[in-house]
Coordinates of C-alpha atoms in Angstrom, one line a residue:
Chain G
M278 CA 0.0 0.0 0.0
K279 CA 1.4 3.4 -1.0
K280 CA 1.6 6.2 1.5
V281 CA 0.4 9.6 0.4
L282 CA 0.8 12.8 2.4
L283 CA -1.7 15.5 1.5
V284 CA -0.9 19.0 2.6
D285 CA -3.8 21.5 2.3
D286 CA -5.3 24.1 4.6
D287 CA -8.8 23.4 3.3
V288 CA -10.0 20.8 5.7
D289 CA -13.1 19.9 3.6
F290 CA -10.9 19.3 0.5
C291 CA -8.6 17.1 2.5
E292 CA -11.4 15.0 4.0
A293 CA -13.0 14.3 0.6
T294 CA -9.7 13.7 -1.2
K295 CA -8.6 11.3 1.6
I296 CA -11.7 9.2 1.0
L297 CA -11.1 9.3 -2.8
L298 CA -7.4 8.2 -2.6
E299 CA -8.1 5.6 0.1
S300 CA -10.6 4.0 -2.4
K301 CA -7.6 3.6 -4.7
A302 CA -5.7 1.6 -2.1
C303 CA -3.6 4.4 -0.7
E304 CA -2.8 5.2 2.9
V305 CA -3.5 8.9 3.3
I306 CA -1.9 11.2 5.9
L307 CA -3.0 14.8 6.3
A308 CA -1.3 18.0 7.2
H309 CA -2.9 21.5 7.2
D310 CA 0.0 23.9 6.8
G311 CA 3.5 23.9 5.3
K312 CA 5.4 23.5 8.5
E313 CA 3.3 20.6 9.7
G314 CA 3.6 19.1 6.2
L315 CA 7.4 19.2 6.3
E316 CA 7.5 17.6 9.8
K317 CA 5.2 14.8 8.6
V318 CA 7.4 14.1 5.5
R319 CA 10.4 13.6 7.8
V320 CA 8.5 11.3 10.2
E321 CA 6.3 9.4 7.8
K322 CA 8.6 9.1 4.8
P323 CA 5.6 8.9 2.4
D324 CA 5.7 7.6 -1.2
L325 CA 4.1 10.8 -2.5
V326 CA 3.5 14.4 -1.3
I327 CA 0.6 16.4 -2.6
L328 CA 1.2 20.0 -1.8
D329 CA -1.3 22.9 -2.0
V330 CA 0.5 26.1 -2.9
M331 CA -1.4 28.8 -0.9
M332 CA -1.1 27.8 2.7
P333 CA -0.4 29.6 6.0
E334 CA 3.0 29.2 7.8
M335 CA 4.9 28.0 4.8
N336 CA 3.7 27.9 1.2
G337 CA 3.8 24.9 -1.0
Y338 CA 6.6 26.2 -3.3
D339 CA 8.9 26.7 -0.3
V340 CA 8.1 23.3 1.2
C341 CA 8.8 21.7 -2.2
V342 CA 12.2 23.6 -2.5
V343 CA 13.2 22.4 1.0
L344 CA 12.2 18.8 0.2
K345 CA 14.1 18.8 -3.1
A346 CA 17.2 20.2 -1.4
D347 CA 17.3 17.5 1.2
P348 CA 19.3 14.5 -0.1
E349 CA 17.3 12.1 2.1
L350 CA 13.9 13.4 0.9
S351 CA 14.5 14.6 -2.6
K352 CA 13.5 11.3 -4.1
I353 CA 10.0 11.6 -2.8
P354 CA 7.8 12.7 -5.7
V355 CA 5.8 16.0 -5.2
I356 CA 2.6 17.1 -6.9
L357 CA 1.8 20.8 -6.5
L358 CA -1.8 21.9 -6.3
T359 CA -3.1 25.4 -6.7
A360 CA -6.2 27.5 -7.2
V361 CA -4.0 30.5 -8.0
D362 CA -4.7 31.7 -11.5
Q363 CA -1.7 30.1 -13.3
A364 CA -2.5 28.5 -16.6
I365 CA -5.4 28.9 -18.9
F366 CA -5.8 25.2 -19.3
R367 CA -6.7 23.7 -15.9
T368 CA -4.8 20.5 -16.1
T369 CA -1.6 21.8 -17.7
Y370 CA 1.7 20.8 -16.3
T371 CA 3.7 24.1 -16.4
P372 CA 7.3 23.3 -17.0
H373 CA 8.4 26.6 -15.7
M374 CA 6.9 26.2 -12.3
G375 CA 8.0 22.6 -12.2
L376 CA 11.6 23.5 -13.0
M377 CA 11.6 26.3 -10.5
T378 CA 10.6 23.9 -7.6
E379 CA 11.5 20.6 -9.2
A380 CA 8.0 19.3 -8.5
D381 CA 7.1 16.2 -10.4
D382 CA 3.7 17.3 -11.5
Y383 CA 1.5 20.4 -11.2
I384 CA -2.3 20.4 -11.0
A385 CA -4.5 23.4 -11.1
K386 CA -7.5 23.4 -8.7
P387 CA -10.4 22.7 -9.1
V388 CA -9.4 19.3 -10.4
E389 CA -11.7 16.6 -11.7
P390 CA -11.3 13.6 -9.2
T391 CA -10.6 11.2 -12.0
E392 CA -7.9 13.5 -13.3
L393 CA -6.3 13.7 -9.8
V394 CA -6.4 9.9 -9.4
S395 CA -4.7 9.3 -12.8
R396 CA -2.0 11.9 -12.1
V397 CA -1.3 10.4 -8.7
E398 CA -1.1 6.9 -10.2
N399 CA 1.1 8.2 -12.9
V400 CA 3.7 9.6 -10.5
L401 CA 3.5 6.6 -8.1
N402 CA 4.1 4.1 -10.9
K403 CA 7.0 6.0 -12.4
D404 CA 9.7 3.7 -10.9
Chain W
M119 CA 7.5 101.1 -51.9
L120 CA 9.0 103.5 -49.4
I121 CA 9.7 106.6 -51.6
K122 CA 6.7 108.3 -53.2
P123 CA 8.0 109.4 -56.6
S124 CA 5.7 112.3 -57.5
I125 CA 3.8 114.4 -55.0
N126 CA 0.1 115.4 -55.4
M127 CA -0.4 119.0 -54.4
L128 CA -3.4 121.1 -53.7
V129 CA -3.2 124.9 -53.8
V130 CA -6.0 126.8 -52.0
E131 CA -5.9 130.5 -52.8
N132 CA -8.5 133.1 -53.7
D133 CA -6.0 135.4 -55.3
I134 CA -6.0 134.0 -58.8
A135 CA -2.6 135.5 -59.7
I136 CA -0.8 133.8 -56.8
L137 CA -2.8 130.6 -57.5
Q138 CA -1.6 130.5 -61.1
R139 CA 1.9 131.3 -60.2
C140 CA 2.0 128.4 -57.6
R141 CA 0.5 126.1 -60.2
E142 CA 3.1 126.9 -62.8
L143 CA 6.0 126.5 -60.5
I144 CA 4.7 123.1 -59.2
L145 CA 3.9 121.8 -62.7
N146 CA 7.4 122.8 -63.9
E147 CA 9.0 120.6 -61.3
G148 CA 6.9 117.6 -62.5
H149 CA 4.5 117.3 -59.6
K150 CA 0.7 117.1 -59.9
V151 CA -1.3 120.0 -58.8
R152 CA -5.0 120.9 -58.2
T153 CA -6.4 124.2 -57.3
A154 CA -9.2 125.5 -55.1
E155 CA -10.3 129.1 -54.5
S156 CA -12.2 128.5 -51.3
V157 CA -12.3 126.2 -48.3
G158 CA -15.5 124.6 -49.5
E159 CA -13.9 123.8 -52.9
A160 CA -10.8 122.4 -51.2
L161 CA -12.9 120.2 -48.9
N162 CA -14.7 118.9 -52.0
I163 CA -11.5 117.8 -53.6
I164 CA -10.1 116.3 -50.4
Q165 CA -13.3 114.4 -49.6
K166 CA -13.9 113.1 -53.2
Q167 CA -10.4 111.7 -53.6
P168 CA -9.0 110.5 -50.4
G169 CA -5.3 109.9 -50.5
D170 CA -5.0 112.0 -53.6
V171 CA -3.6 115.1 -51.8
D172 CA -0.1 114.8 -50.2
I173 CA 0.8 118.5 -49.6
M174 CA -1.6 121.4 -49.4
L175 CA -0.5 125.0 -50.0
L176 CA -3.0 127.0 -48.1
S177 CA -3.6 130.7 -48.0
L178 CA -4.3 132.0 -44.5
E179 CA -6.2 135.0 -46.0
L180 CA -9.3 133.2 -47.4
P181 CA -12.7 134.9 -47.1
G182 CA -15.5 133.3 -45.2
W183 CA -14.2 130.2 -43.5
G184 CA -10.5 131.0 -43.0
G185 CA -7.6 128.8 -43.6
M186 CA -7.3 128.1 -39.9
T187 CA -10.6 126.3 -39.9
L188 CA -9.4 124.0 -42.7
I189 CA -6.2 123.3 -40.8
N190 CA -8.1 122.3 -37.7
I191 CA -10.5 120.1 -39.7
L192 CA -7.7 118.3 -41.6
K193 CA -5.5 117.7 -38.6
K194 CA -8.4 115.6 -37.3
A195 CA -9.6 114.0 -40.5
R196 CA -6.6 113.7 -42.7
S197 CA -3.5 114.1 -40.6
E198 CA -1.3 112.6 -43.3
I199 CA -1.7 115.7 -45.4
L200 CA 1.2 118.1 -45.0
I201 CA 0.1 121.7 -44.8
V202 CA 2.2 124.7 -45.9
A203 CA 0.6 128.0 -45.0
M204 CA 0.9 131.2 -47.2
S205 CA 0.3 134.7 -45.9
T206 CA 1.3 138.2 -46.9
N207 CA 3.4 138.9 -43.7
C208 CA 4.0 135.6 -42.0
G209 CA 3.1 137.3 -38.7
E210 CA 0.9 136.2 -35.8
E211 CA -1.4 134.2 -38.1
A212 CA 1.5 132.1 -39.4
I213 CA 2.6 131.3 -35.8
E214 CA -1.0 130.3 -35.0
A215 CA -1.2 128.1 -38.1
M216 CA 2.0 126.3 -37.3
R217 CA 0.9 125.8 -33.7
A218 CA -2.3 124.2 -35.1
G219 CA -0.3 121.8 -37.2
A220 CA 0.9 123.5 -40.4
Y221 CA 4.4 122.5 -41.3
D222 CA 5.7 125.9 -42.6
C223 CA 4.7 129.3 -43.8
I224 CA 5.6 131.0 -47.1
R225 CA 5.3 134.7 -47.8
K226 CA 3.1 135.4 -50.7
S227 CA 5.8 137.7 -52.2
F228 CA 8.0 134.6 -52.9
T229 CA 10.6 134.3 -55.6
A230 CA 10.9 130.9 -57.3
D231 CA 14.1 130.1 -55.4
R232 CA 12.5 131.0 -52.1
F233 CA 9.4 129.0 -53.0
W234 CA 11.3 125.9 -53.8
T235 CA 13.6 126.1 -50.8
K236 CA 10.5 126.0 -48.6
M237 CA 8.6 123.5 -50.7
N238 CA 11.5 121.1 -51.1
R239 CA 11.8 120.9 -47.4
A240 CA 8.1 120.3 -47.1
I241 CA 8.3 117.5 -49.8
E242 CA 11.2 116.0 -48.0
A243 CA 9.3 116.1 -44.7
F244 CA 6.3 114.5 -46.4
R245 CA 8.4 111.7 -47.8
L246 CA 10.0 111.0 -44.4
R247 CA 6.6 111.0 -42.8
H248 CA 5.3 108.7 -45.5
Q249 CA 8.2 106.2 -45.0
L250 CA 7.8 106.3 -41.2
D251 CA 4.1 105.6 -41.7
I252 CA 4.8 102.6 -43.9
L253 CA 7.5 101.3 -41.5
S254 CA 5.3 101.6 -38.5
R255 CA 2.4 99.9 -40.3
Q256 CA 4.8 97.0 -41.1
R257 CA 5.9 96.8 -37.6
Q258 CA 2.3 96.9 -36.4
S259 CA 1.5 93.8 -38.5
A260 CA 4.6 92.0 -37.3
L261 CA 3.6 92.8 -33.8
S262 CA 0.2 91.4 -34.3
K263 CA 1.7 88.2 -35.6
V264 CA 3.8 87.9 -32.5
R265 CA 0.8 88.6 -30.4
H266 CA -1.1 85.9 -32.3
G267 CA 1.7 83.4 -31.6
E268 CA 1.8 84.4 -28.0
N269 CA -1.9 83.7 -27.6
L270 CA -1.5 80.3 -29.2
L271 CA 1.4 79.5 -26.9
A272 CA -0.7 80.6 -23.9
I273 CA -3.5 78.3 -25.0
L274 CA -1.1 75.4 -25.4
Q275 CA 0.4 76.1 -22.0
S276 CA -3.0 76.0 -20.4
F277 CA -3.6 72.4 -21.6
T278 CA -3.8 69.8 -18.8
D279 CA -2.4 67.3 -21.4
G280 CA 1.2 67.3 -22.4
L281 CA 2.1 68.4 -25.9
V282 CA 5.3 67.8 -27.8
V283 CA 5.8 68.9 -31.4
T284 CA 8.8 67.7 -33.5
D285 CA 10.0 68.5 -37.0
W286 CA 10.3 65.8 -39.6
Q287 CA 13.7 64.7 -38.2
T288 CA 12.0 64.1 -34.8
H289 CA 13.8 67.1 -33.3
I290 CA 11.7 68.8 -30.6
V291 CA 10.5 72.2 -31.8
L292 CA 7.8 72.9 -29.2
F293 CA 6.5 71.6 -25.9
N294 CA 4.1 72.9 -23.3
T295 CA 4.5 73.2 -19.5
K296 CA 2.7 69.9 -18.8
A297 CA 5.0 68.0 -21.2
A298 CA 7.9 69.7 -19.4
T299 CA 6.7 68.3 -16.1
L300 CA 5.9 64.9 -17.4
F301 CA 9.3 64.4 -19.1
G302 CA 11.6 66.8 -17.2
L303 CA 12.1 68.9 -20.4
T304 CA 13.7 72.4 -20.2
G305 CA 14.3 74.8 -23.0
K306 CA 18.0 74.1 -22.8
N307 CA 17.9 70.4 -22.9
A308 CA 15.0 69.8 -25.3
S309 CA 14.9 72.5 -28.0
E310 CA 16.1 71.2 -31.3
R311 CA 17.2 67.9 -29.9
P312 CA 15.9 64.5 -31.1
I313 CA 12.9 63.3 -29.1
S314 CA 14.7 60.0 -28.5
E315 CA 17.4 61.8 -26.5
C316 CA 14.9 63.7 -24.3
I317 CA 12.3 61.0 -23.6
A318 CA 13.5 57.5 -23.2
S319 CA 10.9 55.4 -24.8
D320 CA 11.4 53.4 -28.0
E321 CA 7.7 53.0 -28.3
L322 CA 7.1 56.7 -28.3
F323 CA 9.9 57.2 -30.8
S324 CA 8.3 54.7 -33.2
L325 CA 5.0 56.4 -32.8
F326 CA 6.5 59.7 -33.9
M327 CA 8.3 58.0 -36.8
R328 CA 5.1 56.4 -37.9
A329 CA 3.3 59.7 -37.8
I330 CA 6.0 61.4 -39.8
N331 CA 6.3 58.7 -42.4
S332 CA 2.6 58.0 -42.7
D333 CA 0.5 59.0 -45.6
S334 CA -2.9 60.5 -44.8
S335 CA -4.9 57.3 -44.9
L336 CA -2.6 55.6 -42.4
A337 CA -2.7 58.7 -40.3
S338 CA -6.5 58.5 -40.0
L339 CA -6.2 54.8 -39.1
M340 CA -3.7 55.6 -36.4
A341 CA -6.0 58.1 -34.9
D342 CA -8.1 55.2 -33.6
E343 CA -5.1 53.8 -31.8
E344 CA -4.6 54.9 -28.2
P345 CA -1.6 53.2 -26.9
V346 CA -0.7 53.6 -23.2
I347 CA 3.0 53.8 -22.6
K348 CA 4.9 53.7 -19.4
I349 CA 7.4 56.5 -18.7
G350 CA 8.9 56.2 -15.3
E351 CA 6.1 55.9 -12.8
R352 CA 3.5 57.3 -15.1
A353 CA 1.1 55.7 -17.5
L354 CA 0.4 58.0 -20.5
R355 CA -2.2 57.6 -23.2
V356 CA -0.6 58.9 -26.3
H357 CA -1.9 60.3 -29.6
V358 CA 0.7 61.2 -32.2
Y359 CA -0.5 63.1 -35.3
P360 CA 1.3 64.1 -38.4
V361 CA 1.7 67.9 -38.8
K362 CA 1.2 69.1 -42.4
N363 CA 2.0 72.3 -44.2
E364 CA -0.5 74.1 -46.4
G365 CA 0.6 71.9 -49.3
G366 CA -0.3 68.8 -47.4
T367 CA 3.3 67.6 -46.9
V368 CA 4.1 66.1 -43.5
I369 CA 6.6 68.5 -41.8
G370 CA 6.6 67.0 -38.4
A371 CA 4.5 65.3 -35.7
A372 CA 2.6 66.4 -32.6
G373 CA 2.1 64.1 -29.6
L374 CA -0.6 64.6 -27.0
F375 CA 0.0 62.9 -23.7
H376 CA -2.9 62.2 -21.3
D377 CA -1.8 61.1 -17.8
V378 CA -3.8 57.9 -17.0
S379 CA -1.6 56.9 -14.0
K380 CA -4.5 57.2 -11.6
I381 CA -6.8 55.2 -13.9
S382 CA -4.1 52.6 -14.3
A383 CA -3.7 52.3 -10.5
M384 CA -7.5 51.7 -10.3
D385 CA -7.2 49.0 -13.0
K386 CA -4.5 47.3 -10.9
L387 CA -6.7 47.5 -7.9
R388 CA -9.6 46.0 -9.9
S389 CA -7.3 43.3 -11.2
D390 CA -6.0 42.4 -7.7
F391 CA -9.6 42.3 -6.5
F392 CA -10.5 39.9 -9.4
S393 CA -7.7 37.6 -8.5
M394 CA -8.5 37.6 -4.9
V395 CA -12.2 37.0 -5.5
S396 CA -11.6 34.2 -8.0
H397 CA -9.2 32.5 -5.7
E398 CA -11.8 32.7 -2.9
L399 CA -14.3 31.2 -5.3
K400 CA -12.1 28.5 -6.7
S401 CA -11.0 27.0 -3.3
P402 CA -14.5 26.2 -2.1
L403 CA -15.5 25.0 -5.5
S404 CA -12.7 22.5 -5.6
S405 CA -13.8 21.2 -2.2
L406 CA -17.3 21.0 -3.4
L407 CA -16.4 19.1 -6.6
M408 CA -14.3 16.7 -4.6
Q409 CA -17.0 16.1 -2.0
I410 CA -19.8 15.5 -4.5
S411 CA -17.6 13.3 -6.6
V412 CA -16.7 11.1 -3.7
V413 CA -20.3 10.7 -2.6
L414 CA -21.4 10.0 -6.2
D415 CA -18.7 7.3 -6.5
G416 CA -20.3 5.5 -3.6
L417 CA -17.2 6.1 -1.4
A418 CA -19.4 7.4 1.4
G419 CA -22.0 4.7 1.3
E420 CA -24.4 3.4 -1.3
L421 CA -26.8 5.9 -3.0
T422 CA -30.4 5.5 -4.0
D423 CA -31.2 6.3 -7.7
K424 CA -32.9 9.5 -6.6
Q425 CA -29.8 10.6 -4.6
N426 CA -27.6 9.7 -7.5
D427 CA -29.7 11.7 -9.9
L428 CA -29.8 14.8 -7.7
L429 CA -26.1 14.7 -6.8
G430 CA -25.2 14.2 -10.5
K431 CA -27.0 17.5 -11.3
A432 CA -25.3 19.2 -8.4
K433 CA -21.9 18.1 -9.8
E434 CA -22.8 19.4 -13.3
K435 CA -23.8 22.8 -11.8
T436 CA -20.6 22.9 -9.8
K437 CA -18.5 22.2 -12.9
G438 CA -20.4 24.9 -14.7
M439 CA -19.5 27.4 -12.0
I440 CA -15.8 26.3 -12.2
T441 CA -15.8 26.9 -16.0
L442 CA -17.4 30.3 -15.4
V443 CA -14.8 31.4 -12.9
N444 CA -12.0 30.2 -15.2
D445 CA -13.5 31.9 -18.2
I446 CA -13.7 35.2 -16.3
L447 CA -10.1 34.9 -15.3
D448 CA -9.0 34.0 -18.9
Y449 CA -11.0 36.9 -20.3
R450 CA -9.6 39.3 -17.8
R451 CA -6.1 38.2 -18.7
I452 CA -6.8 38.8 -22.4
E453 CA -8.3 42.2 -21.6
E454 CA -5.1 43.1 -19.8
G455 CA -3.1 42.0 -22.8
K456 CA -1.5 39.2 -20.9
S457 CA -2.9 36.4 -23.2
I458 CA 0.7 35.7 -24.3
Q459 CA 2.6 34.7 -21.2
K460 CA 5.6 33.0 -22.7
I461 CA 6.6 32.4 -26.3
E462 CA 8.2 29.0 -26.9
R463 CA 8.5 26.5 -29.7
L464 CA 5.4 24.3 -29.6
D465 CA 4.6 20.9 -31.0
L466 CA 1.0 21.7 -32.1
A467 CA 0.3 18.2 -33.1
E468 CA 1.2 16.8 -29.7
I469 CA -0.9 19.5 -27.9
L470 CA -3.9 18.9 -30.1
Q471 CA -3.6 15.1 -29.7
R472 CA -3.5 15.4 -26.0
T473 CA -6.5 17.9 -25.9
V474 CA -8.6 15.6 -28.1
E475 CA -7.9 12.6 -25.9
L476 CA -9.0 14.6 -22.8
M477 CA -12.2 15.7 -24.6
R478 CA -13.0 12.3 -26.1
L479 CA -14.6 11.0 -22.9
S480 CA -17.1 13.8 -22.5
A481 CA -17.9 13.5 -26.2
E482 CA -18.5 9.8 -26.1
E483 CA -20.8 10.3 -23.1
K484 CA -23.0 12.3 -25.5
G485 CA -22.5 9.7 -28.3
I486 CA -20.4 12.1 -30.4
A487 CA -17.4 10.8 -32.3
I488 CA -14.3 13.0 -32.5
K489 CA -12.3 12.5 -35.7
C490 CA -8.8 14.0 -35.6
Q491 CA -6.7 14.6 -38.6
I492 CA -3.2 16.1 -38.2
A493 CA -1.0 16.7 -41.1
E494 CA 2.5 15.2 -40.9
K495 CA 5.5 17.4 -40.8
L496 CA 3.9 20.6 -39.7
P497 CA 6.2 23.6 -39.8
S498 CA 7.5 24.7 -36.5
F499 CA 5.4 27.2 -34.6
S500 CA 6.2 29.5 -31.7
G501 CA 3.5 30.7 -29.3
D502 CA 2.1 30.6 -25.9
M503 CA 1.4 27.0 -24.8
S504 CA -1.6 27.7 -22.5
G505 CA -3.1 30.1 -25.0
I506 CA -3.0 27.6 -27.8
E507 CA -4.4 24.9 -25.5
A508 CA -7.2 27.3 -24.6
I509 CA -8.1 27.8 -28.3
F510 CA -8.2 24.0 -28.9
V511 CA -10.2 23.3 -25.7
N512 CA -12.7 26.1 -26.2
L513 CA -13.5 25.3 -29.9
I514 CA -13.6 21.5 -29.4
S515 CA -15.8 21.7 -26.3
N516 CA -18.1 24.2 -28.0
A517 CA -18.5 21.8 -30.9
I518 CA -19.3 19.0 -28.5
K519 CA -21.7 21.2 -26.6
Y520 CA -23.7 22.4 -29.6
T521 CA -23.9 19.1 -31.3
L522 CA -26.8 16.9 -30.4
K523 CA -26.5 13.2 -29.8
K524 CA -24.8 10.9 -32.4
G525 CA -23.1 13.8 -34.2
T526 CA -19.5 14.0 -35.4
V527 CA -16.9 16.6 -34.6
K528 CA -14.0 16.7 -37.1
V529 CA -10.8 18.3 -36.0
T530 CA -8.0 19.0 -38.5
L531 CA -4.6 20.7 -38.2
D532 CA -2.8 21.5 -41.4
K533 CA -0.5 24.0 -43.2
S534 CA -2.2 26.6 -45.4
G535 CA 0.0 29.0 -47.2
K536 CA 2.0 30.9 -44.5
D537 CA -0.4 29.8 -41.8
V538 CA -1.0 26.8 -39.6
Q539 CA -4.7 26.2 -39.9
F540 CA -6.8 24.6 -37.1
K541 CA -10.3 23.7 -38.1
V542 CA -13.2 22.3 -36.1
V543 CA -16.2 21.1 -38.1
D544 CA -19.4 19.9 -36.4
N545 CA -22.8 18.8 -37.7
G546 CA -24.6 20.3 -34.8
I547 CA -27.4 22.8 -34.4
G548 CA -25.6 25.7 -36.2
I549 CA -25.7 29.4 -35.6
P550 CA -28.7 31.6 -36.8
P551 CA -27.5 34.0 -39.5
E552 CA -28.5 37.1 -37.4
D553 CA -26.1 35.9 -34.6
I554 CA -23.1 35.0 -36.7
D555 CA -21.5 38.4 -36.5
R556 CA -21.8 38.6 -32.8
V557 CA -20.5 35.2 -31.7
F558 CA -17.1 36.7 -30.8
E559 CA -18.6 39.3 -28.6
K560 CA -18.1 38.7 -24.9
F561 CA -21.1 37.4 -23.0
H562 CA -23.0 37.0 -26.2
R563 CA -25.0 33.7 -26.1
I564 CA -27.4 32.5 -28.6
K565 CA -30.8 32.0 -27.1
T566 CA -33.0 29.4 -28.8
E567 CA -35.1 26.5 -27.7
E568 CA -32.2 24.2 -28.3
T569 CA -29.5 26.2 -26.5
R570 CA -31.5 26.8 -23.4
S571 CA -30.2 23.8 -21.6
I572 CA -26.6 24.4 -22.7
G573 CA -24.5 26.2 -20.0
G574 CA -21.7 28.6 -20.6
S575 CA -20.3 32.0 -19.8
G576 CA -20.4 33.5 -23.3
L577 CA -16.7 34.2 -23.0
G578 CA -15.2 31.1 -24.7
L579 CA -15.1 32.5 -28.3
S580 CA -14.0 36.0 -27.2
I581 CA -11.1 34.2 -25.4
V582 CA -10.3 32.3 -28.6
K583 CA -10.3 35.5 -30.7
G584 CA -8.2 37.4 -28.1
I585 CA -5.6 34.7 -28.1
A586 CA -5.6 34.3 -31.9
D587 CA -5.2 38.1 -32.2
A588 CA -2.3 38.1 -29.8
H589 CA -0.6 35.6 -32.0
N590 CA -1.3 37.8 -35.1
G591 CA -3.7 35.2 -36.3
S592 CA -7.4 35.2 -37.0
V593 CA -10.6 33.2 -36.4
H594 CA -13.2 32.6 -39.0
V595 CA -16.7 31.1 -38.7
E596 CA -19.1 29.6 -41.2
S597 CA -22.4 28.1 -40.2
K598 CA -25.7 26.8 -41.5
L599 CA -28.6 26.6 -39.1
G600 CA -29.4 23.0 -38.4
K601 CA -26.5 21.7 -40.5
G602 CA -23.5 22.6 -38.4
T603 CA -20.7 25.0 -37.8
T604 CA -17.0 25.4 -38.9
F605 CA -14.5 27.4 -37.0
I606 CA -11.1 28.0 -38.6
V607 CA -8.2 29.5 -36.7
S608 CA -5.2 30.6 -38.8
L609 CA -1.9 31.2 -37.0
P610 CA 1.1 32.6 -38.9
I611 CA 4.2 30.5 -39.0
E612 CA 7.5 32.3 -38.2
E613 CA 9.6 33.0 -41.2

C-alpha cells in the first residue's frame, strides 16, 4: 500500500480527497499547513506528497524547495496543487513552475477527481 | 514702396494771380497739382479723392471760412496731409497756423528760389513721414503676428495634457508646461534635440516616426489607436498626429499625452480584486467538486437512484461554475493584454492530440465521435502554450456542446500558405445568421429553444479570438442553421 501525504489548509478538500485516494488503495496522511507538512514528511517518509501552494505558515513552493534540497527526501515525488490563476488550461503541467521547484507534477484546482487519481497513479508508478 | 515718386499738391488761394503762379512753379517741377479758390472747394476735392492730396499749400487769408478752420479740420480727419501755409506777412497768423499743425509758412511775395527752398523741405518732410508711416504699419502687422503666436502658446500652456511637437527629423520644436513636467524637459535640454534623447521610450519614438512617415490614410487609421505607454512611474495615453504644411506635406508630428496613471492604478486594484475573489471562489468550488464526486462514486456509502440523480445534477452545476470562474479569469487576462505569457516553440500536433484525448470521454458520453486529422511534418510554430491549448479546448468543447446526440466533430490541423490552420467542423445545431456576426462578442450567447439547456459563460469565443489576435492570427466562422458550424483558426508561421 502506497503512503500519500496530502498537505492542504482546506479541511473539507482534505477530507474528501482522503476518501477518494483511500478508495484507490492508498494510505492517506493529512497536514494543514506547510510546516506541519514538512515535519510529517520527515517522520512518515511517504511515497508521494501532494502540496497545496497557498497555505499559512509556509507555502507549497517553499516546502517543495526544501524537500528537493534535502538528499534524504529529494527522491519523494511531489505534486503541486493550486487554485491560483496560473494557466489557462486547468490540467496543464507548467514546465516553468515545475523546474523552479523541481515538482514532479503540477495540477490546477479545481481538479476533476478522476484526473487527480490518474495523475497520482502516474507519479507513483514512475519507478 | 518707401519713396513716393511724385507728389500730389493742392493749392488753396482766392488770389488768382498767386494761385496761377504756384500752379506753374509746381507743374514745372513735374508734380501734380490741383487748385481751389475756397475752403469749400478744397474740402470737396479732399473728400472726393481720399489719399490724392499729399501736400496742401493753403492761404491764411481766405474769405469766409478761413484757412485756420481748414487746418483744424484736416488735422483731425486727414492728418497725413502736410500743410504749408501762405500769408502776406507771415506774422501772428502764421505762428498760430503752425501751432495748429501747419508745417511751414511761405510769404506770398515769394521768388521761385525762395518758394522751392521751402517747398522742397516740405516735400522731404512729407516723404519722411510717409516712410515712417509705412514702416510703422509694417511693424504693427509683425507685432500682431507675434501677439497671435503668444496667444497660441498661452492656449497650449493651459492644456492639462502634455504636448510635444517635433519636426520631420523628430527634433523637438515645441513643448508645453505639462510636457515639461511629465518628461523633465527644459528649454535648454530639449529644444532642437531629437525626441529619443529627451524622452527615453522606444515605443514613443516609433509612434513619432510612424506619424511622420505616414500617408494621410494611415494617419487617419492611427487616430483610432490609443496606446498607453509607461514612462517612469507614469502611464500615459498617447496620440501622435502628423503635422502638415499648407501643401499637405508632412513636416513634423505632434504628440498629445494624457496622464492615466490614476486610472491605471485603479485598474491594478480592480485586477487584484478579481484575482482575490476568484481564488476565494475556486477554493470552495474545488472542495465542493471533490466532496460531491466522492459521494457520487459511492465512497461514502451506497446511493439510491434519486440521490444519485440529484447529486449528478449538483456536480454538473458545480462544474459549470468552475468553468465560469475560469472563463472570467481568462477573459480578464486577455483584456489586460497578458494572453501571451511565454513564447516558446510548440509541438502543435502533440498538444492537439492530448487535448482531443481529454475531450474524447465527454464527447463519447453524448454519443459524439471526434475525428482528428493532423498533417504530418507541420512547420515549427512558436506561441504561448496555455493560450494555444485554450483555443483547442474552447473550440472543441463548443463543438461537442452544440452538437446533439450521435453527431460528429471533425478536427483538422494543417498547413495553409503561410499559416497553420486549425479547423473544427461539427454537424450540430448551427448558428442563426443574425447571430453569426456577434459570436465573438463577450457574454453573447445564442438563445434558442435548443441552446437553453446548454450552459456557458459566453466568454469562450472571445477568449479564442483574443488569443488568436495576440498571435497575429485570425478566427473565421461559417455556419448553416441545423446543419453545423465550422471554426477556422489561422496562425502565422514564423519566417
